[in-house]
XYZ file of C-alpha atoms in Angstrom:
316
model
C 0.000 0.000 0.000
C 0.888 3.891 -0.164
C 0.140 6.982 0.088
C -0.075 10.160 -2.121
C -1.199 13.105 -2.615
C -4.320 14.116 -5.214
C -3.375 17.130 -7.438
C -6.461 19.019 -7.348
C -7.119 21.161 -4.453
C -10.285 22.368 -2.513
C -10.254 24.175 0.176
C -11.870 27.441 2.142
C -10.094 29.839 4.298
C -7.045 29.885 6.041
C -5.201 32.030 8.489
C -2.350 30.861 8.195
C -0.447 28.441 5.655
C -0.629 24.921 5.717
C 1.965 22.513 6.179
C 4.603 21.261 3.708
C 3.746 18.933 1.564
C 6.984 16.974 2.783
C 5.693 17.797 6.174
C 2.165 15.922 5.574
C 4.443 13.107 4.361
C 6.571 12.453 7.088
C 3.230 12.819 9.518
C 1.685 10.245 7.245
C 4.705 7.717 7.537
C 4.663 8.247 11.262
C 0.844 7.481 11.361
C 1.506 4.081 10.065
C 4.412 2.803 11.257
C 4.654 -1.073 11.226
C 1.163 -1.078 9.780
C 0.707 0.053 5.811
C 2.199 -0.742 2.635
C 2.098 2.740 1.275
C 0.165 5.858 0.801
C -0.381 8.816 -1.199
C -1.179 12.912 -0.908
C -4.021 14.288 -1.629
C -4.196 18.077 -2.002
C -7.453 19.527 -0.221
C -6.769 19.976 3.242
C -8.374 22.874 5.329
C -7.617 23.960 8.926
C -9.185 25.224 11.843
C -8.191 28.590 13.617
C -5.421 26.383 15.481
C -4.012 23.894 13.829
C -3.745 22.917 10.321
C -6.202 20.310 9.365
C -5.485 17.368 7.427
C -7.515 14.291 6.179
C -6.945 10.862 5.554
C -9.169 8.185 4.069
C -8.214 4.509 5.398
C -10.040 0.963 5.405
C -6.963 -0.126 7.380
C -7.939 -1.083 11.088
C -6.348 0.122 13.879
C -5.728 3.534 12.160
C -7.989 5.313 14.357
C -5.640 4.382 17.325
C -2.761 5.753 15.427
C -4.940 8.830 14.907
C -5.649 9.559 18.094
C -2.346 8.698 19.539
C -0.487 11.465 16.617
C -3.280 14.109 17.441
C -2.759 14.041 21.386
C 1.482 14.244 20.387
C 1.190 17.870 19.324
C -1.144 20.825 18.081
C -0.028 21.946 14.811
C -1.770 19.572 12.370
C -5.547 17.770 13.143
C -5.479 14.641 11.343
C -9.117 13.448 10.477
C -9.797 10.069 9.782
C -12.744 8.611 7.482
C -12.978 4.988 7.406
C -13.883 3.618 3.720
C -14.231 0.431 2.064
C -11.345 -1.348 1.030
C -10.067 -0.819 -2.052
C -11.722 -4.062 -4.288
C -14.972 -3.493 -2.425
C -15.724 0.424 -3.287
C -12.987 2.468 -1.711
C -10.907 3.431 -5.141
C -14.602 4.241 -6.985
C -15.156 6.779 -3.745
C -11.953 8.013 -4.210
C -12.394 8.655 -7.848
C -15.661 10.291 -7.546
C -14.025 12.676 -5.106
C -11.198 13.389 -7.365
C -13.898 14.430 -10.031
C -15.258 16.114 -7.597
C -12.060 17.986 -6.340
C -13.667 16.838 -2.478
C -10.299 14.671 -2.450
C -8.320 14.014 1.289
C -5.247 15.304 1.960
C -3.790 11.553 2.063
C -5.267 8.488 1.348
C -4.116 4.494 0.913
C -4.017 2.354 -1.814
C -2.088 -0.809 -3.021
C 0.931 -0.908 -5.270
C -0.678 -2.118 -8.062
C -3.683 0.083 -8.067
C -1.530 3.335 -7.843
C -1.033 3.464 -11.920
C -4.967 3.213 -12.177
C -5.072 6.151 -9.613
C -2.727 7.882 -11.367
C -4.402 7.749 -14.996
C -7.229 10.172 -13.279
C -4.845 12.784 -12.575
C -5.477 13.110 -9.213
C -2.159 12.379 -7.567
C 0.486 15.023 -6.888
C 3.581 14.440 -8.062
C 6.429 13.917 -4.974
C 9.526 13.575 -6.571
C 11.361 16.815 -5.581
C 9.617 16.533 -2.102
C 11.127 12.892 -1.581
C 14.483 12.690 -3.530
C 16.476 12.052 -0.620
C 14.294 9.532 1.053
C 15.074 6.660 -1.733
C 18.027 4.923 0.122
C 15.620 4.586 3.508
C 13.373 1.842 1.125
C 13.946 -1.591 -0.529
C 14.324 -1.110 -4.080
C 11.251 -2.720 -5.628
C 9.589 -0.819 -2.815
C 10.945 2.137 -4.395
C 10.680 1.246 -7.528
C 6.628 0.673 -7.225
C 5.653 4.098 -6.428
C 7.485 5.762 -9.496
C 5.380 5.008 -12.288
C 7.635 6.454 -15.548
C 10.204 7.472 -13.510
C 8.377 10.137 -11.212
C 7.303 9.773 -7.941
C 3.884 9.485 -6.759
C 3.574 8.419 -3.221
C 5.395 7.078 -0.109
C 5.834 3.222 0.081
C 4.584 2.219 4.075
C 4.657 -1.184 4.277
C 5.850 -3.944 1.434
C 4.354 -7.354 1.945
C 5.666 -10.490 0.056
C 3.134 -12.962 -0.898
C 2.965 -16.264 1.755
C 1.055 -19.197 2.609
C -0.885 -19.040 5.993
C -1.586 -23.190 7.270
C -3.264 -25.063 9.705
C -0.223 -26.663 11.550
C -2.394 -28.537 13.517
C -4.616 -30.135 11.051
C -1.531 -30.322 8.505
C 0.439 -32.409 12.056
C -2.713 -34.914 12.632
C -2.771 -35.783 9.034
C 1.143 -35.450 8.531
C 0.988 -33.475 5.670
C 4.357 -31.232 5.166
C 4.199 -27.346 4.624
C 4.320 -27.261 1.006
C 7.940 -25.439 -0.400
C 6.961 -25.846 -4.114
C 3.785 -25.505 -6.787
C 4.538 -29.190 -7.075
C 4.133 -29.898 -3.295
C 1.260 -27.893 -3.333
C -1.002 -29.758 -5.302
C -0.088 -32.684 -3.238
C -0.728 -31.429 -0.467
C -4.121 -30.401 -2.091
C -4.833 -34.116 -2.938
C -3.947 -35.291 0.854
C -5.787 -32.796 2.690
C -9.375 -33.787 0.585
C -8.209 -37.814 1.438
C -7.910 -36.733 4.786
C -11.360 -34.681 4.948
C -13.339 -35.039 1.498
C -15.425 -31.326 2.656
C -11.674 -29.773 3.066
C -9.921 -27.463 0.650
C -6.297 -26.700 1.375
C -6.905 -23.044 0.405
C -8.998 -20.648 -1.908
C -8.636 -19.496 -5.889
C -9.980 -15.847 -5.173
C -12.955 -15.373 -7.535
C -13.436 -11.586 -6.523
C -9.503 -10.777 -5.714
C -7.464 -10.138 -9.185
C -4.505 -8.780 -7.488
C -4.218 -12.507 -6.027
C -3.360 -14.003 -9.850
C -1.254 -10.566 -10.287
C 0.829 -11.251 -7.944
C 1.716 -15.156 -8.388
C 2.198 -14.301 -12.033
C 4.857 -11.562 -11.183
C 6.545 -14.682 -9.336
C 6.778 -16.457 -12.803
C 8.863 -12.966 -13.794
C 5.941 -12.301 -15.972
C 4.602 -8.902 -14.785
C 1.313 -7.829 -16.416
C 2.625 -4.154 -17.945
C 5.728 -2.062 -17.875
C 6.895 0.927 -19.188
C 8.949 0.958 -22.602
C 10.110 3.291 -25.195
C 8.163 6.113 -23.260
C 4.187 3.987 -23.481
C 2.596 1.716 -21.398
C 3.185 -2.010 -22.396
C 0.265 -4.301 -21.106
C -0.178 -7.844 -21.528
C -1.994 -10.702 -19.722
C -1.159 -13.508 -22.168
C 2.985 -14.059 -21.448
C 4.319 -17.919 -20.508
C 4.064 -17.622 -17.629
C 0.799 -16.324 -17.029
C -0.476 -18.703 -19.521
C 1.602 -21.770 -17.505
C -0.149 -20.637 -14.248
C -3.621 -20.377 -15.554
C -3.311 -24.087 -16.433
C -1.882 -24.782 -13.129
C -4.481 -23.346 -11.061
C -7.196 -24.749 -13.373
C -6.258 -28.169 -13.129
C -6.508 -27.699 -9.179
C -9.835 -26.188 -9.808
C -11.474 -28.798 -12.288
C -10.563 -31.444 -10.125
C -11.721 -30.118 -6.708
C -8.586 -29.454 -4.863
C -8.750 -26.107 -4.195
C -12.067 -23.986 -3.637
C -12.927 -21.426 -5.745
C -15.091 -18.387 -4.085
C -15.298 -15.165 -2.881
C -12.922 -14.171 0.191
C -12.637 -11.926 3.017
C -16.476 -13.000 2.936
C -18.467 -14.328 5.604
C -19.162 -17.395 4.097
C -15.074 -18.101 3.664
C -14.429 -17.072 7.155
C -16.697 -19.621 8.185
C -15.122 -21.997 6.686
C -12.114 -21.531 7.500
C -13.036 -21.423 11.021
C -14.936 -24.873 10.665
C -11.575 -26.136 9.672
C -13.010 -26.917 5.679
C -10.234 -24.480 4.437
C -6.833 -25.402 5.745
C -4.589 -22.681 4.481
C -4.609 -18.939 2.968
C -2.674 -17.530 0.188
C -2.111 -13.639 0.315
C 0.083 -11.138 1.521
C 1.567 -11.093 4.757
C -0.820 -8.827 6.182
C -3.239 -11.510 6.469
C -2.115 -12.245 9.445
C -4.391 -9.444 10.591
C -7.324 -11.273 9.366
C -6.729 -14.174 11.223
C -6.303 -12.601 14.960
C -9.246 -10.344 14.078
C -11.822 -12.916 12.106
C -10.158 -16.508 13.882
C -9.332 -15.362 17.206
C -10.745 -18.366 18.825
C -8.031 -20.781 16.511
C -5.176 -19.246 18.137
C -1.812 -21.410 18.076
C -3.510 -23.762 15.400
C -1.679 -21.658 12.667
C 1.374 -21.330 11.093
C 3.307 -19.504 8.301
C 5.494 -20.497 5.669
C 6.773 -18.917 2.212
C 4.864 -18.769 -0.445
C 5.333 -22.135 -2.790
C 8.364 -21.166 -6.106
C 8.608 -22.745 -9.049
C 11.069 -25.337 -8.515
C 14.653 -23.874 -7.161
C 13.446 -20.628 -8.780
C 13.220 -18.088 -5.390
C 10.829 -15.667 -6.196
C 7.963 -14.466 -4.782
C 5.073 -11.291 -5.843
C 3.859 -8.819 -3.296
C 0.517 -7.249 -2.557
């Protein structure tokens, strides 16, 4: 995820200027801490007669404590918080209709792979002058994700590889091994239906693109790129094509389930113990204390499966 900063700006009066957009950026960073993958500026705040005021729109939980916790630090910015929907389930459609309608926040949130989307709209700010020196303090492909063409749009705040979330105990009573490979994986698939016909070792995300996005960057074929100054796009590479026929295979033959997540219907069954593992970003782990709390010490978390020897993995 990240954060950025929307380029159109509304606003009503002021007596006295606002913070730095730099300055918004570092409060942002410190907001999140340990808990985002990235974020970006918006560019309507407004203030009250004492401090400047500045917005944020978040469907991350737990922001409201680190909210409250940066407002009672100090008295020269009022962060607001509004709670949206995530980002597959409305939030970026808000977030567009309030870039239309120059209503935008000040700083909002919003995965790696949906900033070039965001960006199309024109309604980021560009950062690049305001964070030149910050480069060295990030991974590189952190880096590297919120500079579409070479310019940078917003402020990497979290970078979370893609892993593979298991039921240690159920995996233990039928002695089933933590799956290293694609290959191991769709054995394990087979042994975990022979050892409970209603189980699924995990879920092919019907309502979740960013999912198949990810696993087919870890074949080292990315979806687009920039070349020769233009977007390149494609879905149909080797490897995408390989993995389609991988995960189909699981799915025609009933090893894998193939449904909405992050629904209650999923959580369910995950809790019944009919869904034995979870494939997503490491964040999930938030999803289990909050949705599973009662199936505490029952999991466990490995690396995502590679390709063979290749060691590779996508991020969300």
């Amino acid at each position: 995820m990240v954060f950025g900063t929307p380029s159109g700006a509304a606003g009503g009066s002021r007596s006295r200027p606002l913070p730095s957009r730099r300055s918004l950026l570092r409060a942002a960073s410190g907001l999140g801490a340990g808990a985002l993958a990235g974020g970006a500026l918006t560019g309507c705040s407004q203030r009250s007669s004492s401090a400047a005021r500045v917005r944020i729109w978040s469907w991350l939980s737990g922001m409201d404590q680190y909210v409250a916790a940066f407002n009672s630090a100090q008295r020269d910015i009022h962060v607001q918080l509004s709670s949206i929907a995530a980002g597959v389930s409305g939030g970026y459609a808000q977030l567009a209709n309030a870039i239309r309608a120059h209503n935008a926040p000040d700083i909002l949130h919003t995965e790696y792979q949906a900033l070039p989307q965001i960006l199309t709209t024109g309604g980021l700010r560009d950062l690049t002058d305001d964070m030149a020196d910050l480069a060295d303090g990030f991974l590189p492909a952190a880096w590297r994700g919120v500079r579409p063409g070479g310019r940078t749009w917003a402020v990497p705040m979290d970078f979370c590889p893609m892993t593979f979330f298991y039921r240690k105990d159920l995996y233990d009573e039928a002695g089933i091994g933590a799956p290293r490979t694609w290959e191991e994986f769709a054995r394990a698939a087979t042994a975990v239906r022979r050892a409970d016909p209603e189980a699924r070792i995990a879920t092919f995300p019907i309502n979740d693109g960013a999912f198949f996005a990810g696993m087919a960057w870890q074949t080292g074929d990315p979806w687009w790129r920039i070349a020769a100054n233009s977007w390149q796009v494609g879905i149909d590479g080797e490897g995408t094509m390989a993995l389609a026929g991988y995960w189909q295979d699981l799915i025609a033959s009933g090893k894998v389930a193939h449904t909405a997540v992050a629904t209650q219907s999923w959580a369910s069954a995950i809790h019944r113990g009919k869904l034995w593992g979870m494939l997503g970003a490491t964040w999930g782990v938030g999803t289990i204390k909050r949705s599973l709390a009662a199936d505490k010490g029952r999991w466990a978390l490995t690396t995502m499966p590679t390709w063979g020897d290749r060691q590779a993995n996508g991020v969300f």
